[in-house]
Every structure is written in structure tokens, then in C-alpha cells.
């Protein structure tokens, strides 16, 4: 059967929690090897690494019932799955996986329908150890990717790369240097203003 979670609605005026509602996750979420990540757009996206270390995606129109999951990554060894809206109805999906002769590499796939995907492409060509990619939708319909890799002795630095609505990757920007210390597990969010 399907595993079950709980959703609480929050009243926007008072901040009070509503009554719990049962959420029916797709099969396998209860045995994931890392925390599932949710993101909202025209539908709710659930990205996770299943019990076989495969990067998966499931969608929900109502936030309570999820479709059968779709394999989005490689057939072995994926981790740190994340999805976000891309354009009007599509999504961007990132995951990391080992590559022969390299430590971990972050990858990106784009989809317009959730069933067909672009070719797998590297988030950056500048490192053989880039990790923990977070995705933030941009106001123009594209996304920004935030990820880390080591460039000097202090540890990992944070980088950003935009992808326009035309699916073209922009240049890489380094956001932190040694003065910020070791940057791990970025999580991007947009302020209301």
C-alpha cells in the first residue's frame, strides 16, 4: 500500500493550524534513503531518493494524493533529489550521482510534462565534486541553481547559475569566499519583496 503523511493548513490571517488531513504519498516514500523535498507551483512536486537510491518525482494536483512516481535520474546511485516549477507547467529536477573518476556530480533535467525529460546535463563543468543543488524559480519562468564545491583550503563555496525560460544556462557566479567559511546544504527561498 501507500504510506501516509499529514498536512496542516495554516490560516493566513491568524497563523493558526487547521485540522490534520491525510496525505497519501506514492509507494516507497516511507523507505527513502534521504528526506523527500516538496515544492509548489501549478502542482505540488515531490522529489526523493527511493530505497534503491533512484531519484524519483511524483506530482499532486490537490496536495493530498500523489501520482505514481517517475524515475528522473540515473538507474543507479542518485541522491539529493530536488524539483521546482520551470515555466508555465514544467519543472526542473536536480540530483547528484557518482561519476567514474570523480567524487559527486550534480545533474539537471527539465520537463514540460513530467513524463518526458531533457537530456541529463551537468550543473557545472568547473568541478568534479559539486553537491547539494537547490533550485529556486525565477520571476521570468526560469530557475536559479544554488550548489557548492571546494575551490580553496577553507572548504565548500556557494555558487549560482541561472537557467532562462528558453532552457539556456547562464554563467556561473561564486557567491561566497573563504571569509564565509565552509558552506554546506544550501536552501534557496525568495523573499516577498
PDB file of C-alpha atoms in Angstrom:
ATOM      1  CA  UNK A   1       0.000   0.000   0.000  1.00  0.00           C
ATOM      2  CA  UNK A   2       0.874   3.643   0.063  1.00  0.00           C
ATOM      3  CA  UNK A   3       2.499   5.341   3.020  1.00  0.00           C
ATOM      4  CA  UNK A   4       0.580   8.185   4.581  1.00  0.00           C
ATOM      5  CA  UNK A   5       1.587  11.607   5.859  1.00  0.00           C
ATOM      6  CA  UNK A   6      -0.268  14.532   7.380  1.00  0.00           C
ATOM      7  CA  UNK A   7      -0.874  18.063   6.093  1.00  0.00           C
ATOM      8  CA  UNK A   8      -1.886  21.022   8.244  1.00  0.00           C
ATOM      9  CA  UNK A   9      -3.338  24.106   6.573  1.00  0.00           C
ATOM     10  CA  UNK A  10      -2.296  27.432   8.130  1.00  0.00           C
ATOM     11  CA  UNK A  11      -4.782  30.314   8.356  1.00  0.00           C
ATOM     12  CA  UNK A  12      -3.023  33.245   6.616  1.00  0.00           C
ATOM     13  CA  UNK A  13      -4.555  35.833   8.960  1.00  0.00           C
ATOM     14  CA  UNK A  14      -4.222  34.217  12.385  1.00  0.00           C
ATOM     15  CA  UNK A  15      -1.422  31.743  11.692  1.00  0.00           C
ATOM     16  CA  UNK A  16      -3.486  29.023  13.395  1.00  0.00           C
ATOM     17  CA  UNK A  17      -3.112  25.409  12.261  1.00  0.00           C
ATOM     18  CA  UNK A  18      -6.172  23.745  10.798  1.00  0.00           C
ATOM     19  CA  UNK A  19      -7.224  20.150  11.273  1.00  0.00           C
ATOM     20  CA  UNK A  20      -4.820  17.476  10.006  1.00  0.00           C
ATOM     21  CA  UNK A  21      -5.559  15.982   6.589  1.00  0.00           C
ATOM     22  CA  UNK A  22      -4.229  12.626   5.398  1.00  0.00           C
ATOM     23  CA  UNK A  23      -1.621  12.847   2.627  1.00  0.00           C
ATOM     24  CA  UNK A  24      -1.182   9.719   0.524  1.00  0.00           C
ATOM     25  CA  UNK A  25       2.441   9.547  -0.596  1.00  0.00           C
ATOM     26  CA  UNK A  26       3.478   7.377  -3.529  1.00  0.00           C
ATOM     27  CA  UNK A  27       4.725   3.903  -2.670  1.00  0.00           C
ATOM     28  CA  UNK A  28       8.294   3.828  -1.421  1.00  0.00           C
ATOM     29  CA  UNK A  29       8.479   7.263   0.214  1.00  0.00           C
ATOM     30  CA  UNK A  30       8.345   5.670   3.667  1.00  0.00           C
ATOM     31  CA  UNK A  31      11.577   3.802   2.907  1.00  0.00           C
ATOM     32  CA  UNK A  32      13.535   6.654   1.315  1.00  0.00           C
ATOM     33  CA  UNK A  33      17.245   6.985   1.951  1.00  0.00           C
ATOM     34  CA  UNK A  34      17.064  10.802   2.296  1.00  0.00           C
ATOM     35  CA  UNK A  35      14.408  13.353   3.148  1.00  0.00           C
ATOM     36  CA  UNK A  36      11.817  13.958   0.424  1.00  0.00           C
ATOM     37  CA  UNK A  37      11.507  17.578  -0.754  1.00  0.00           C
ATOM     38  CA  UNK A  38       8.283  19.322  -1.705  1.00  0.00           C
ATOM     39  CA  UNK A  39       7.914  22.388  -3.929  1.00  0.00           C
ATOM     40  CA  UNK A  40       4.797  24.169  -5.104  1.00  0.00           C
ATOM     41  CA  UNK A  41       3.853  25.663  -8.444  1.00  0.00           C
ATOM     42  CA  UNK A  42       0.811  24.864 -10.587  1.00  0.00           C
ATOM     43  CA  UNK A  43       1.021  21.496  -8.799  1.00  0.00           C
ATOM     44  CA  UNK A  44       2.896  20.077  -5.832  1.00  0.00           C
ATOM     45  CA  UNK A  45       6.156  18.325  -6.722  1.00  0.00           C
ATOM     46  CA  UNK A  46       7.696  15.628  -4.533  1.00  0.00           C
ATOM     47  CA  UNK A  47      11.348  14.764  -5.240  1.00  0.00           C
ATOM     48  CA  UNK A  48      13.044  11.962  -3.364  1.00  0.00           C
ATOM     49  CA  UNK A  49      15.630   9.186  -3.484  1.00  0.00           C
ATOM     50  CA  UNK A  50      13.907   5.835  -3.150  1.00  0.00           C
ATOM     51  CA  UNK A  51      15.049   2.723  -1.294  1.00  0.00           C
ATOM     52  CA  UNK A  52      17.077   1.663  -4.360  1.00  0.00           C
ATOM     53  CA  UNK A  53      18.914   5.040  -4.481  1.00  0.00           C
ATOM     54  CA  UNK A  54      16.988   6.161  -7.563  1.00  0.00           C
ATOM     55  CA  UNK A  55      15.955   9.833  -7.971  1.00  0.00           C
ATOM     56  CA  UNK A  56      12.156   9.918  -8.278  1.00  0.00           C
ATOM     57  CA  UNK A  57       9.438  12.532  -8.881  1.00  0.00           C
ATOM     58  CA  UNK A  58       5.742  12.437  -8.074  1.00  0.00           C
ATOM     59  CA  UNK A  59       3.161  15.184  -8.684  1.00  0.00           C
ATOM     60  CA  UNK A  60      -0.050  16.128  -6.906  1.00  0.00           C
ATOM     61  CA  UNK A  61      -2.833  18.457  -8.026  1.00  0.00           C
ATOM     62  CA  UNK A  62      -4.509  18.655  -4.607  1.00  0.00           C
ATOM     63  CA  UNK A  63      -1.560  18.166  -2.243  1.00  0.00           C
ATOM     64  CA  UNK A  64      -3.199  15.083  -0.752  1.00  0.00           C
ATOM     65  CA  UNK A  65      -2.932  12.412  -3.454  1.00  0.00           C
ATOM     66  CA  UNK A  66       0.251  11.823  -5.448  1.00  0.00           C
ATOM     67  CA  UNK A  67       0.649  10.240  -8.870  1.00  0.00           C
ATOM     68  CA  UNK A  68       2.787   7.172  -9.455  1.00  0.00           C
ATOM     69  CA  UNK A  69       6.432   8.222  -9.246  1.00  0.00           C
ATOM     70  CA  UNK A  70       8.605   8.662 -12.333  1.00  0.00           C
ATOM     71  CA  UNK A  71      12.321   7.830 -12.471  1.00  0.00           C
ATOM     72  CA  UNK A  72      14.142  11.053 -13.330  1.00  0.00           C
ATOM     73  CA  UNK A  73      17.789  10.267 -12.648  1.00  0.00           C
ATOM     74  CA  UNK A  74      20.237   7.534 -13.455  1.00  0.00           C
ATOM     75  CA  UNK A  75      19.441   3.884 -12.929  1.00  0.00           C
ATOM     76  CA  UNK A  76      21.937   3.616 -10.046  1.00  0.00           C
ATOM     77  CA  UNK A  77      23.301   5.763  -7.257  1.00  0.00           C
ATOM     78  CA  UNK A  78      21.354   9.024  -7.271  1.00  0.00           C
ATOM     79  CA  UNK A  79      20.998  11.312  -4.225  1.00  0.00           C
ATOM     80  CA  UNK A  80      19.877  14.797  -3.089  1.00  0.00           C
ATOM     81  CA  UNK A  81      16.849  14.964  -5.391  1.00  0.00           C
ATOM     82  CA  UNK A  82      15.047  18.300  -5.727  1.00  0.00           C
ATOM     83  CA  UNK A  83      12.377  19.639  -8.098  1.00  0.00           C
ATOM     84  CA  UNK A  84      10.908  23.086  -8.742  1.00  0.00           C
ATOM     85  CA  UNK A  85       8.491  24.664 -11.220  1.00  0.00           C
ATOM     86  CA  UNK A  86      10.033  25.634 -14.564  1.00  0.00           C
ATOM     87  CA  UNK A  87       7.979  27.767 -16.921  1.00  0.00           C
ATOM     88  CA  UNK A  88       4.199  27.636 -17.042  1.00  0.00           C
ATOM     89  CA  UNK A  89       3.658  23.901 -16.477  1.00  0.00           C
ATOM     90  CA  UNK A  90       7.043  22.212 -16.444  1.00  0.00           C
ATOM     91  CA  UNK A  91       9.653  21.528 -13.820  1.00  0.00           C
ATOM     92  CA  UNK A  92      13.387  21.399 -13.236  1.00  0.00           C
ATOM     93  CA  UNK A  93      14.873  18.433 -11.397  1.00  0.00           C
ATOM     94  CA  UNK A  94      18.343  18.085  -9.892  1.00  0.00           C
ATOM     95  CA  UNK A  95      20.169  15.187  -8.295  1.00  0.00           C
ATOM     96  CA  UNK A  96      23.749  14.168  -7.654  1.00  0.00           C
ATOM     97  CA  UNK A  97      25.413  10.924  -8.613  1.00  0.00           C
ATOM     98  CA  UNK A  98      28.896   9.446  -8.654  1.00  0.00           C
ATOM     99  CA  UNK A  99      30.798   9.539 -11.926  1.00  0.00           C
ATOM    100  CA  UNK A 100      33.814   7.334 -12.649  1.00  0.00           C
ATOM    101  CA  UNK A 101      36.979   9.137 -11.563  1.00  0.00           C
ATOM    102  CA  UNK A 102      35.044  11.948  -9.839  1.00  0.00           C
ATOM    103  CA  UNK A 103      33.566  12.330  -6.351  1.00  0.00           C
ATOM    104  CA  UNK A 104      29.960  13.510  -6.813  1.00  0.00           C
ATOM    105  CA  UNK A 105      28.446  15.438  -9.675  1.00  0.00           C
ATOM    106  CA  UNK A 106      25.196  17.431  -9.709  1.00  0.00           C
ATOM    107  CA  UNK A 107      22.922  16.989 -12.709  1.00  0.00           C
ATOM    108  CA  UNK A 108      19.867  18.769 -14.124  1.00  0.00           C
ATOM    109  CA  UNK A 109      16.881  17.622 -16.169  1.00  0.00           C
ATOM    110  CA  UNK A 110      13.994  19.740 -17.451  1.00  0.00           C
ATOM    111  CA  UNK A 111      10.496  18.572 -18.302  1.00  0.00           C
ATOM    112  CA  UNK A 112       7.381  20.137 -19.717  1.00  0.00           C
ATOM    113  CA  UNK A 113       5.007  17.324 -18.734  1.00  0.00           C
ATOM    114  CA  UNK A 114       6.712  15.273 -16.003  1.00  0.00           C
ATOM    115  CA  UNK A 115       6.968  12.172 -18.193  1.00  0.00           C
ATOM    116  CA  UNK A 116       9.484  13.183 -20.854  1.00  0.00           C
ATOM    117  CA  UNK A 117      12.744  14.853 -19.865  1.00  0.00           C
ATOM    118  CA  UNK A 118      15.621  16.720 -21.404  1.00  0.00           C
ATOM    119  CA  UNK A 119      18.978  15.013 -21.611  1.00  0.00           C
ATOM    120  CA  UNK A 120      20.867  14.881 -18.333  1.00  0.00           C
ATOM    121  CA  UNK A 121      23.293  17.804 -18.115  1.00  0.00           C
ATOM    122  CA  UNK A 122      25.905  18.743 -15.536  1.00  0.00           C
ATOM    123  CA  UNK A 123      25.134  21.723 -13.325  1.00  0.00           C
ATOM    124  CA  UNK A 124      28.754  22.886 -13.681  1.00  0.00           C
ATOM    125  CA  UNK A 125      31.807  21.796 -15.643  1.00  0.00           C
ATOM    126  CA  UNK A 126      34.108  23.546 -13.149  1.00  0.00           C
ATOM    127  CA  UNK A 127      34.250  20.817 -10.515  1.00  0.00           C
ATOM    128  CA  UNK A 128      34.353  17.059 -10.108  1.00  0.00           C
ATOM    129  CA  UNK A 129      32.839  17.397  -6.603  1.00  0.00           C
ATOM    130  CA  UNK A 130      29.775  19.671  -6.840  1.00  0.00           C
ATOM    131  CA  UNK A 131      26.964  18.890  -4.429  1.00  0.00           C
ATOM    132  CA  UNK A 132      23.639  19.728  -2.826  1.00  0.00           C
ATOM    133  CA  UNK A 133      21.967  21.674  -5.635  1.00  0.00           C
ATOM    134  CA  UNK A 134      18.952  23.731  -4.556  1.00  0.00           C
ATOM    135  CA  UNK A 135      16.522  25.150  -7.131  1.00  0.00           C
ATOM    136  CA  UNK A 136      14.707  28.483  -6.884  1.00  0.00           C
ATOM    137  CA  UNK A 137      12.094  29.501  -9.502  1.00  0.00           C
ATOM    138  CA  UNK A 138      12.773  32.927 -11.042  1.00  0.00           C
ATOM    139  CA  UNK A 139      10.134  35.512 -11.868  1.00  0.00           C
ATOM    140  CA  UNK A 140      10.883  35.197 -15.607  1.00  0.00           C
ATOM    141  CA  UNK A 141       9.855  31.497 -15.646  1.00  0.00           C
ATOM    142  CA  UNK A 142      13.393  30.178 -15.429  1.00  0.00           C
ATOM    143  CA  UNK A 143      15.186  28.840 -12.351  1.00  0.00           C
ATOM    144  CA  UNK A 144      18.339  29.586 -10.386  1.00  0.00           C
ATOM    145  CA  UNK A 145      20.535  26.704  -9.247  1.00  0.00           C
ATOM    146  CA  UNK A 146      22.493  27.066  -5.994  1.00  0.00           C
ATOM    147  CA  UNK A 147      25.236  24.488  -5.387  1.00  0.00           C
ATOM    148  CA  UNK A 148      28.564  24.012  -3.645  1.00  0.00           C
ATOM    149  CA  UNK A 149      32.048  22.790  -4.441  1.00  0.00           C
ATOM    150  CA  UNK A 150      35.520  23.239  -2.937  1.00  0.00           C
ATOM    151  CA  UNK A 151      37.782  25.808  -4.606  1.00  0.00           C
ATOM    152  CA  UNK A 152      40.335  26.562  -1.881  1.00  0.00           C
ATOM    153  CA  UNK A 153      41.502  25.364   1.527  1.00  0.00           C
ATOM    154  CA  UNK A 154      38.509  26.620   3.588  1.00  0.00           C
ATOM    155  CA  UNK A 155      36.076  24.039   2.179  1.00  0.00           C
ATOM    156  CA  UNK A 156      32.974  24.425   0.032  1.00  0.00           C
ATOM    157  CA  UNK A 157      31.887  27.726  -1.557  1.00  0.00           C
ATOM    158  CA  UNK A 158      28.365  28.563  -2.751  1.00  0.00           C
ATOM    159  CA  UNK A 159      27.735  29.129  -6.456  1.00  0.00           C
ATOM    160  CA  UNK A 160      24.690  30.159  -8.512  1.00  0.00           C
ATOM    161  CA  UNK A 161      23.763  29.592 -12.120  1.00  0.00           C
ATOM    162  CA  UNK A 162      20.601  30.824 -13.819  1.00  0.00           C
ATOM    163  CA  UNK A 163      18.631  28.969 -16.452  1.00  0.00           C
ATOM    164  CA  UNK A 164      16.352  31.127 -18.568  1.00  0.00           C
ATOM    165  CA  UNK A 165      12.856  30.137 -19.692  1.00  0.00           C
ATOM    166  CA  UNK A 166      14.482  29.160 -23.017  1.00  0.00           C
ATOM    167  CA  UNK A 167      16.435  26.442 -21.072  1.00  0.00           C
ATOM    168  CA  UNK A 168      19.787  28.146 -21.736  1.00  0.00           C
ATOM    169  CA  UNK A 169      22.231  28.075 -18.800  1.00  0.00           C
ATOM    170  CA  UNK A 170      23.806  31.356 -17.818  1.00  0.00           C
ATOM    171  CA  UNK A 171      27.313  31.884 -16.447  1.00  0.00           C
ATOM    172  CA  UNK A 172      28.356  30.558 -13.056  1.00  0.00           C
ATOM    173  CA  UNK A 173      28.656  33.056 -10.193  1.00  0.00           C
ATOM    174  CA  UNK A 174      30.633  32.442  -6.994  1.00  0.00           C
ATOM    175  CA  UNK A 175      28.570  33.764  -4.067  1.00  0.00           C
ATOM    176  CA  UNK A 176      30.824  33.045  -1.069  1.00  0.00           C
ATOM    177  CA  UNK A 177      34.552  33.067  -0.451  1.00  0.00           C
ATOM    178  CA  UNK A 178      36.808  31.937   2.398  1.00  0.00           C
ATOM    179  CA  UNK A 179      35.503  34.704   4.707  1.00  0.00           C
ATOM    180  CA  UNK A 180      32.082  32.964   4.773  1.00  0.00           C
ATOM    181  CA  UNK A 181      33.595  29.672   5.931  1.00  0.00           C
ATOM    182  CA  UNK A 182      32.553  26.248   4.728  1.00  0.00           C
ATOM    183  CA  UNK A 183      29.132  26.456   3.023  1.00  0.00           C
ATOM    184  CA  UNK A 184      27.034  23.283   3.147  1.00  0.00           C
ATOM    185  CA  UNK A 185      23.459  22.245   2.197  1.00  0.00           C
ATOM    186  CA  UNK A 186      22.137  25.450   0.571  1.00  0.00           C
ATOM    187  CA  UNK A 187      18.390  26.010   0.648  1.00  0.00           C
ATOM    188  CA  UNK A 188      17.119  28.837  -1.571  1.00  0.00           C
ATOM    189  CA  UNK A 189      13.920  30.803  -0.951  1.00  0.00           C
ATOM    190  CA  UNK A 190      12.561  34.097  -2.280  1.00  0.00           C
ATOM    191  CA  UNK A 191      11.633  36.985  -0.005  1.00  0.00           C
ATOM    192  CA  UNK A 192       8.182  38.509  -0.547  1.00  0.00           C
ATOM    193  CA  UNK A 193       9.709  41.836  -1.654  1.00  0.00           C
TER     194      UNK A 193
END
